[in-house]
C-alpha cells in the first residue's frame, strides 16, 4: 500500500518539485496539497493522509501552529517539518508541537524519501545527536509553567530506574545499539524499554523523548546529565 503524502507549502514551484520526486516512487503518492496551514487542516478533514510535509513560514496559519493542531488528533498523520538552516528555532518549535522530525528544504531527494518512509514506519527522522545540537541552541525558548513542570515530574515518576536510565541515554544522542553496549543489554531489550518509555510518557517518538528530557532537566543544554532527582 502506498504512503499517502500531503504537501503543505505556499510556494507552488517547491510543491511541484516535491510532487515530481514522490510520484516517481512506487510506494508513495501525493494525495493532497495546501498553500498554508489553515488550508491543510481543512483538507485533512476529508482526505486520508499518512505523512504531511510541512513548511514553516506560510500566510494565514504557519506550519508550527498547524502541526500543533494536526497532532492534537490521536489519529493524526505524521508531520515532517521542512525548514531552512537559519530557521532552526521554527523547526524546534515544530518538534515541540508534535512533528516527528525536520529536514532542510534543500535535502537530497534520496534523504527526503528515506525520511518519509522512516516517519511512516513510526521512527523519528532526526538523529538524537542532531536534535541535541538544536536543543543546545534554543533551550532558552522553552518556558514551562509550574503546572506543566508538575505534570512532567508526575509522568517521569512512572518510569522504572532502568527506563529512566535508558531515557537519559536516548536524550544524550545514543542509538539503541550504543545504549545496549553501555548498559550491557540486547538491542531488543533496549527497544522494548524505549517503547515502554514512549507509552508511559504519552510521546510519539525519540525526538519527543529528547525534548521532554531537556524540559524536565534530566539533560542540560550541552548534552550533560542534569541533577539527580530527589
PDB file of C-alpha atoms in Angstrom:
ATOM      1  CA  UNK A   1       0.000   0.000   0.000  1.00  0.00           C
ATOM      2  CA  UNK A   2       1.358   3.408  -0.982  1.00  0.00           C
ATOM      3  CA  UNK A   3       2.351   6.035   1.575  1.00  0.00           C
ATOM      4  CA  UNK A   4      -0.158   8.859   1.205  1.00  0.00           C
ATOM      5  CA  UNK A   5       1.669  12.193   1.354  1.00  0.00           C
ATOM      6  CA  UNK A   6       0.354  15.727   1.698  1.00  0.00           C
ATOM      7  CA  UNK A   7       2.471  18.729   0.603  1.00  0.00           C
ATOM      8  CA  UNK A   8       1.987  21.964   2.543  1.00  0.00           C
ATOM      9  CA  UNK A   9       3.951  24.940   1.219  1.00  0.00           C
ATOM     10  CA  UNK A  10       2.979  28.370  -0.044  1.00  0.00           C
ATOM     11  CA  UNK A  11       5.468  28.106  -2.915  1.00  0.00           C
ATOM     12  CA  UNK A  12       3.862  26.297  -5.833  1.00  0.00           C
ATOM     13  CA  UNK A  13       7.190  25.555  -7.520  1.00  0.00           C
ATOM     14  CA  UNK A  14       8.507  23.788  -4.439  1.00  0.00           C
ATOM     15  CA  UNK A  15       5.364  21.669  -4.189  1.00  0.00           C
ATOM     16  CA  UNK A  16       5.735  20.804  -7.864  1.00  0.00           C
ATOM     17  CA  UNK A  17       9.332  19.694  -7.349  1.00  0.00           C
ATOM     18  CA  UNK A  18       8.472  17.541  -4.353  1.00  0.00           C
ATOM     19  CA  UNK A  19       5.486  16.061  -6.186  1.00  0.00           C
ATOM     20  CA  UNK A  20       7.661  15.016  -9.125  1.00  0.00           C
ATOM     21  CA  UNK A  21      10.169  13.295  -6.821  1.00  0.00           C
ATOM     22  CA  UNK A  22       7.470  11.457  -4.875  1.00  0.00           C
ATOM     23  CA  UNK A  23       5.479  10.481  -7.975  1.00  0.00           C
ATOM     24  CA  UNK A  24       8.462   8.516  -9.259  1.00  0.00           C
ATOM     25  CA  UNK A  25       8.357   6.229  -6.218  1.00  0.00           C
ATOM     26  CA  UNK A  26       6.326   3.011  -6.415  1.00  0.00           C
ATOM     27  CA  UNK A  27       5.435   3.186  -2.708  1.00  0.00           C
ATOM     28  CA  UNK A  28       4.347   6.826  -2.482  1.00  0.00           C
ATOM     29  CA  UNK A  29       1.618   9.061  -3.817  1.00  0.00           C
ATOM     30  CA  UNK A  30       0.780  12.719  -3.267  1.00  0.00           C
ATOM     31  CA  UNK A  31      -2.887  12.719  -2.300  1.00  0.00           C
ATOM     32  CA  UNK A  32      -3.274  16.367  -1.259  1.00  0.00           C
ATOM     33  CA  UNK A  33      -1.660  19.786  -1.308  1.00  0.00           C
ATOM     34  CA  UNK A  34      -2.194  23.043   0.562  1.00  0.00           C
ATOM     35  CA  UNK A  35      -0.742  26.545   0.413  1.00  0.00           C
ATOM     36  CA  UNK A  36      -0.940  27.306   4.142  1.00  0.00           C
ATOM     37  CA  UNK A  37      -1.642  25.695   7.492  1.00  0.00           C
ATOM     38  CA  UNK A  38      -5.296  26.620   7.631  1.00  0.00           C
ATOM     39  CA  UNK A  39      -5.962  25.058   4.238  1.00  0.00           C
ATOM     40  CA  UNK A  40      -4.019  21.959   5.280  1.00  0.00           C
ATOM     41  CA  UNK A  41      -6.218  21.428   8.340  1.00  0.00           C
ATOM     42  CA  UNK A  42      -9.337  21.852   6.234  1.00  0.00           C
ATOM     43  CA  UNK A  43      -8.142  19.381   3.588  1.00  0.00           C
ATOM     44  CA  UNK A  44      -7.232  16.783   6.218  1.00  0.00           C
ATOM     45  CA  UNK A  45     -10.845  16.687   7.379  1.00  0.00           C
ATOM     46  CA  UNK A  46     -11.817  14.928   4.182  1.00  0.00           C
ATOM     47  CA  UNK A  47      -8.588  13.316   2.951  1.00  0.00           C
ATOM     48  CA  UNK A  48      -6.750  10.329   4.414  1.00  0.00           C
ATOM     49  CA  UNK A  49      -3.035  11.152   4.725  1.00  0.00           C
ATOM     50  CA  UNK A  50      -0.128   9.216   6.231  1.00  0.00           C
ATOM     51  CA  UNK A  51       2.652  11.822   6.176  1.00  0.00           C
ATOM     52  CA  UNK A  52       2.480  15.621   5.912  1.00  0.00           C
ATOM     53  CA  UNK A  53       5.484  17.540   4.561  1.00  0.00           C
ATOM     54  CA  UNK A  54       5.007  20.860   6.367  1.00  0.00           C
ATOM     55  CA  UNK A  55       6.614  24.184   5.545  1.00  0.00           C
ATOM     56  CA  UNK A  56       7.078  26.605   8.438  1.00  0.00           C
ATOM     57  CA  UNK A  57       6.629  30.167   7.235  1.00  0.00           C
ATOM     58  CA  UNK A  58       3.288  30.488   5.476  1.00  0.00           C
ATOM     59  CA  UNK A  59       0.461  33.025   5.392  1.00  0.00           C
ATOM     60  CA  UNK A  60      -2.772  32.703   7.436  1.00  0.00           C
ATOM     61  CA  UNK A  61      -1.515  29.872   9.663  1.00  0.00           C
ATOM     62  CA  UNK A  62       2.141  28.933   9.981  1.00  0.00           C
ATOM     63  CA  UNK A  63       3.461  25.392   9.948  1.00  0.00           C
ATOM     64  CA  UNK A  64       4.189  25.218  13.673  1.00  0.00           C
ATOM     65  CA  UNK A  65       0.659  26.060  14.754  1.00  0.00           C
ATOM     66  CA  UNK A  66      -0.778  23.873  12.004  1.00  0.00           C
ATOM     67  CA  UNK A  67       1.381  20.996  13.258  1.00  0.00           C
ATOM     68  CA  UNK A  68       0.196  21.558  16.817  1.00  0.00           C
ATOM     69  CA  UNK A  69      -3.457  21.412  15.756  1.00  0.00           C
ATOM     70  CA  UNK A  70      -2.957  18.405  13.489  1.00  0.00           C
ATOM     71  CA  UNK A  71      -1.005  16.387  16.064  1.00  0.00           C
ATOM     72  CA  UNK A  72      -3.628  17.039  18.728  1.00  0.00           C
ATOM     73  CA  UNK A  73      -5.746  14.406  16.979  1.00  0.00           C
ATOM     74  CA  UNK A  74      -4.836  10.903  18.229  1.00  0.00           C
ATOM     75  CA  UNK A  75      -5.257   9.565  14.687  1.00  0.00           C
ATOM     76  CA  UNK A  76      -3.235  12.353  13.121  1.00  0.00           C
ATOM     77  CA  UNK A  77      -0.840  11.738  10.231  1.00  0.00           C
ATOM     78  CA  UNK A  78       2.886  12.047  10.941  1.00  0.00           C
ATOM     79  CA  UNK A  79       4.309  15.500  10.282  1.00  0.00           C
ATOM     80  CA  UNK A  80       7.745  16.157   8.841  1.00  0.00           C
ATOM     81  CA  UNK A  81       8.827  19.799   9.171  1.00  0.00           C
ATOM     82  CA  UNK A  82      10.763  21.297   6.247  1.00  0.00           C
ATOM     83  CA  UNK A  83      12.908  24.296   7.101  1.00  0.00           C
ATOM     84  CA  UNK A  84      15.979  26.277   6.107  1.00  0.00           C
ATOM     85  CA  UNK A  85      19.201  26.478   8.088  1.00  0.00           C
ATOM     86  CA  UNK A  86      18.501  29.927   9.508  1.00  0.00           C
ATOM     87  CA  UNK A  87      15.082  28.900  10.825  1.00  0.00           C
ATOM     88  CA  UNK A  88      16.113  26.167  13.247  1.00  0.00           C
ATOM     89  CA  UNK A  89      14.088  27.756  16.018  1.00  0.00           C
ATOM     90  CA  UNK A  90      10.945  27.131  13.992  1.00  0.00           C
ATOM     91  CA  UNK A  91      11.942  23.530  13.432  1.00  0.00           C
ATOM     92  CA  UNK A  92      12.398  23.068  17.159  1.00  0.00           C
ATOM     93  CA  UNK A  93       9.001  24.604  17.839  1.00  0.00           C
ATOM     94  CA  UNK A  94       7.614  22.147  15.320  1.00  0.00           C
ATOM     95  CA  UNK A  95       9.123  19.234  17.263  1.00  0.00           C
ATOM     96  CA  UNK A  96       7.518  20.535  20.433  1.00  0.00           C
ATOM     97  CA  UNK A  97       4.227  20.794  18.581  1.00  0.00           C
ATOM     98  CA  UNK A  98       4.324  17.090  17.737  1.00  0.00           C
ATOM     99  CA  UNK A  99       6.260  16.763  14.487  1.00  0.00           C
ATOM    100  CA  UNK A 100       8.210  13.536  14.066  1.00  0.00           C
ATOM    101  CA  UNK A 101      11.266  15.369  12.810  1.00  0.00           C
ATOM    102  CA  UNK A 102      12.596  18.030  10.485  1.00  0.00           C
ATOM    103  CA  UNK A 103      14.751  18.349   7.412  1.00  0.00           C
ATOM    104  CA  UNK A 104      16.240  21.145   5.364  1.00  0.00           C
ATOM    105  CA  UNK A 105      14.397  22.130   2.217  1.00  0.00           C
ATOM    106  CA  UNK A 106      17.469  21.506   0.076  1.00  0.00           C
ATOM    107  CA  UNK A 107      17.818  17.930   1.304  1.00  0.00           C
ATOM    108  CA  UNK A 108      18.884  15.463  -1.431  1.00  0.00           C
ATOM    109  CA  UNK A 109      15.882  13.584  -2.849  1.00  0.00           C
ATOM    110  CA  UNK A 110      17.133  10.234  -1.556  1.00  0.00           C
ATOM    111  CA  UNK A 111      17.303  11.523   2.012  1.00  0.00           C
ATOM    112  CA  UNK A 112      13.847  13.065   1.780  1.00  0.00           C
ATOM    113  CA  UNK A 113      12.363   9.785   0.548  1.00  0.00           C
ATOM    114  CA  UNK A 114      14.118   7.848   3.308  1.00  0.00           C
ATOM    115  CA  UNK A 115      12.791  10.332   5.861  1.00  0.00           C
ATOM    116  CA  UNK A 116       9.223   9.925   4.640  1.00  0.00           C
ATOM    117  CA  UNK A 117       9.494   6.150   4.882  1.00  0.00           C
ATOM    118  CA  UNK A 118      11.023   6.360   8.362  1.00  0.00           C
ATOM    119  CA  UNK A 119       8.324   8.693   9.638  1.00  0.00           C
ATOM    120  CA  UNK A 120       5.636   6.486   8.150  1.00  0.00           C
ATOM    121  CA  UNK A 121       7.068   3.464   9.939  1.00  0.00           C
ATOM    122  CA  UNK A 122       6.922   5.283  13.263  1.00  0.00           C
ATOM    123  CA  UNK A 123      10.527   6.393  13.638  1.00  0.00           C
ATOM    124  CA  UNK A 124      11.878   9.896  14.133  1.00  0.00           C
ATOM    125  CA  UNK A 125      13.875  11.190  11.182  1.00  0.00           C
ATOM    126  CA  UNK A 126      16.167  13.435  13.198  1.00  0.00           C
ATOM    127  CA  UNK A 127      19.157  11.749  14.806  1.00  0.00           C
ATOM    128  CA  UNK A 128      19.111  12.392  18.575  1.00  0.00           C
ATOM    129  CA  UNK A 129      22.569  13.990  18.368  1.00  0.00           C
ATOM    130  CA  UNK A 130      21.296  16.455  15.759  1.00  0.00           C
ATOM    131  CA  UNK A 131      18.269  17.197  17.894  1.00  0.00           C
ATOM    132  CA  UNK A 132      20.544  17.775  20.868  1.00  0.00           C
ATOM    133  CA  UNK A 133      22.522  20.419  18.981  1.00  0.00           C
ATOM    134  CA  UNK A 134      19.258  22.137  18.134  1.00  0.00           C
ATOM    135  CA  UNK A 135      18.169  21.987  21.767  1.00  0.00           C
ATOM    136  CA  UNK A 136      21.517  23.365  22.875  1.00  0.00           C
ATOM    137  CA  UNK A 137      20.880  26.446  20.757  1.00  0.00           C
ATOM    138  CA  UNK A 138      17.263  27.029  21.658  1.00  0.00           C
ATOM    139  CA  UNK A 139      16.647  25.501  25.073  1.00  0.00           C
ATOM    140  CA  UNK A 140      16.067  29.018  26.432  1.00  0.00           C
ATOM    141  CA  UNK A 141      12.970  29.225  24.229  1.00  0.00           C
ATOM    142  CA  UNK A 142      11.256  26.537  26.294  1.00  0.00           C
ATOM    143  CA  UNK A 143       9.490  28.214  29.199  1.00  0.00           C
ATOM    144  CA  UNK A 144       7.351  25.814  31.209  1.00  0.00           C
ATOM    145  CA  UNK A 145       4.624  26.729  33.658  1.00  0.00           C
ATOM    146  CA  UNK A 146       4.557  25.274  37.155  1.00  0.00           C
ATOM    147  CA  UNK A 147       1.577  23.179  36.109  1.00  0.00           C
ATOM    148  CA  UNK A 148       3.485  21.772  33.120  1.00  0.00           C
ATOM    149  CA  UNK A 149       6.509  21.058  35.309  1.00  0.00           C
ATOM    150  CA  UNK A 150       4.405  19.151  37.823  1.00  0.00           C
ATOM    151  CA  UNK A 151       2.805  17.135  35.019  1.00  0.00           C
ATOM    152  CA  UNK A 152       6.234  16.203  33.635  1.00  0.00           C
ATOM    153  CA  UNK A 153       7.501  15.201  37.090  1.00  0.00           C
ATOM    154  CA  UNK A 154       4.429  13.041  37.618  1.00  0.00           C
ATOM    155  CA  UNK A 155       4.950  11.297  34.272  1.00  0.00           C
ATOM    156  CA  UNK A 156       8.640  10.659  34.940  1.00  0.00           C
ATOM    157  CA  UNK A 157       7.791   9.157  38.327  1.00  0.00           C
ATOM    158  CA  UNK A 158       6.064   6.297  36.476  1.00  0.00           C
ATOM    159  CA  UNK A 159       9.339   5.197  34.888  1.00  0.00           C
ATOM    160  CA  UNK A 160      11.417   2.439  36.414  1.00  0.00           C
ATOM    161  CA  UNK A 161      15.038   3.161  37.298  1.00  0.00           C
ATOM    162  CA  UNK A 162      16.179   1.307  34.157  1.00  0.00           C
ATOM    163  CA  UNK A 163      13.703   3.165  31.935  1.00  0.00           C
ATOM    164  CA  UNK A 164      14.910   6.484  33.304  1.00  0.00           C
ATOM    165  CA  UNK A 165      18.482   5.392  32.608  1.00  0.00           C
ATOM    166  CA  UNK A 166      17.596   4.488  29.012  1.00  0.00           C
ATOM    167  CA  UNK A 167      15.703   7.758  28.557  1.00  0.00           C
ATOM    168  CA  UNK A 168      18.742   9.716  29.686  1.00  0.00           C
ATOM    169  CA  UNK A 169      20.962   7.955  27.151  1.00  0.00           C
ATOM    170  CA  UNK A 170      18.426   8.466  24.357  1.00  0.00           C
ATOM    171  CA  UNK A 171      18.382  12.169  25.195  1.00  0.00           C
ATOM    172  CA  UNK A 172      22.167  12.305  25.085  1.00  0.00           C
ATOM    173  CA  UNK A 173      22.136  11.106  21.492  1.00  0.00           C
ATOM    174  CA  UNK A 174      22.915   7.396  21.781  1.00  0.00           C
ATOM    175  CA  UNK A 175      21.427   4.883  19.350  1.00  0.00           C
ATOM    176  CA  UNK A 176      19.787   1.670  20.555  1.00  0.00           C
ATOM    177  CA  UNK A 177      22.992  -0.209  19.769  1.00  0.00           C
ATOM    178  CA  UNK A 178      25.124   2.241  21.732  1.00  0.00           C
ATOM    179  CA  UNK A 179      22.726   2.128  24.673  1.00  0.00           C
ATOM    180  CA  UNK A 180      22.789  -1.665  24.588  1.00  0.00           C
ATOM    181  CA  UNK A 181      26.585  -1.645  24.737  1.00  0.00           C
ATOM    182  CA  UNK A 182      26.648   0.927  27.518  1.00  0.00           C
ATOM    183  CA  UNK A 183      24.146  -0.944  29.704  1.00  0.00           C
ATOM    184  CA  UNK A 184      25.193  -4.450  28.635  1.00  0.00           C
ATOM    185  CA  UNK A 185      21.758  -5.268  27.240  1.00  0.00           C
ATOM    186  CA  UNK A 186      20.495  -6.620  23.935  1.00  0.00           C
ATOM    187  CA  UNK A 187      19.243  -4.144  21.351  1.00  0.00           C
ATOM    188  CA  UNK A 188      15.846  -5.849  21.514  1.00  0.00           C
ATOM    189  CA  UNK A 189      15.681  -5.149  25.253  1.00  0.00           C
ATOM    190  CA  UNK A 190      16.634  -1.512  24.711  1.00  0.00           C
ATOM    191  CA  UNK A 191      13.966  -1.195  22.032  1.00  0.00           C
ATOM    192  CA  UNK A 192      11.418  -2.622  24.472  1.00  0.00           C
ATOM    193  CA  UNK A 193      12.454  -0.096  27.130  1.00  0.00           C
ATOM    194  CA  UNK A 194      12.166   2.775  24.645  1.00  0.00           C
ATOM    195  CA  UNK A 195       8.696   1.585  23.654  1.00  0.00           C
ATOM    196  CA  UNK A 196       7.586   1.486  27.287  1.00  0.00           C
ATOM    197  CA  UNK A 197       9.006   4.962  27.873  1.00  0.00           C
ATOM    198  CA  UNK A 198       7.029   6.323  24.930  1.00  0.00           C
ATOM    199  CA  UNK A 199       3.839   4.648  26.173  1.00  0.00           C
ATOM    200  CA  UNK A 200       4.179   5.760  29.795  1.00  0.00           C
ATOM    201  CA  UNK A 201       5.002   9.345  28.869  1.00  0.00           C
ATOM    202  CA  UNK A 202       2.493   9.587  26.026  1.00  0.00           C
ATOM    203  CA  UNK A 203       5.172  10.518  23.498  1.00  0.00           C
ATOM    204  CA  UNK A 204       5.220   9.882  19.757  1.00  0.00           C
ATOM    205  CA  UNK A 205       8.899   9.120  19.132  1.00  0.00           C
ATOM    206  CA  UNK A 206      12.514   9.557  20.247  1.00  0.00           C
ATOM    207  CA  UNK A 207      12.529  13.224  19.268  1.00  0.00           C
ATOM    208  CA  UNK A 208       9.833  13.908  21.822  1.00  0.00           C
ATOM    209  CA  UNK A 209      11.843  11.957  24.418  1.00  0.00           C
ATOM    210  CA  UNK A 210      14.764  14.316  23.852  1.00  0.00           C
ATOM    211  CA  UNK A 211      12.544  17.390  24.149  1.00  0.00           C
ATOM    212  CA  UNK A 212      10.993  16.164  27.403  1.00  0.00           C
ATOM    213  CA  UNK A 213      14.382  15.216  28.849  1.00  0.00           C
ATOM    214  CA  UNK A 214      15.625  18.760  28.315  1.00  0.00           C
ATOM    215  CA  UNK A 215      12.468  20.399  29.615  1.00  0.00           C
ATOM    216  CA  UNK A 216      12.459  18.235  32.740  1.00  0.00           C
ATOM    217  CA  UNK A 217      16.098  18.945  33.494  1.00  0.00           C
ATOM    218  CA  UNK A 218      17.247  15.338  33.017  1.00  0.00           C
ATOM    219  CA  UNK A 219      19.670  16.663  30.398  1.00  0.00           C
ATOM    220  CA  UNK A 220      21.267  20.094  30.346  1.00  0.00           C
ATOM    221  CA  UNK A 221      21.983  22.178  27.268  1.00  0.00           C
ATOM    222  CA  UNK A 222      25.377  20.910  26.191  1.00  0.00           C
ATOM    223  CA  UNK A 223      24.419  17.257  26.412  1.00  0.00           C
ATOM    224  CA  UNK A 224      25.306  16.525  30.041  1.00  0.00           C
ATOM    225  CA  UNK A 225      23.079  14.921  32.602  1.00  0.00           C
ATOM    226  CA  UNK A 226      21.068  17.176  34.847  1.00  0.00           C
ATOM    227  CA  UNK A 227      20.969  16.928  38.627  1.00  0.00           C
ATOM    228  CA  UNK A 228      19.860  13.644  40.091  1.00  0.00           C
ATOM    229  CA  UNK A 229      16.157  13.581  41.025  1.00  0.00           C
ATOM    230  CA  UNK A 230      15.334  13.867  44.706  1.00  0.00           C
TER     231      UNK A 230
END
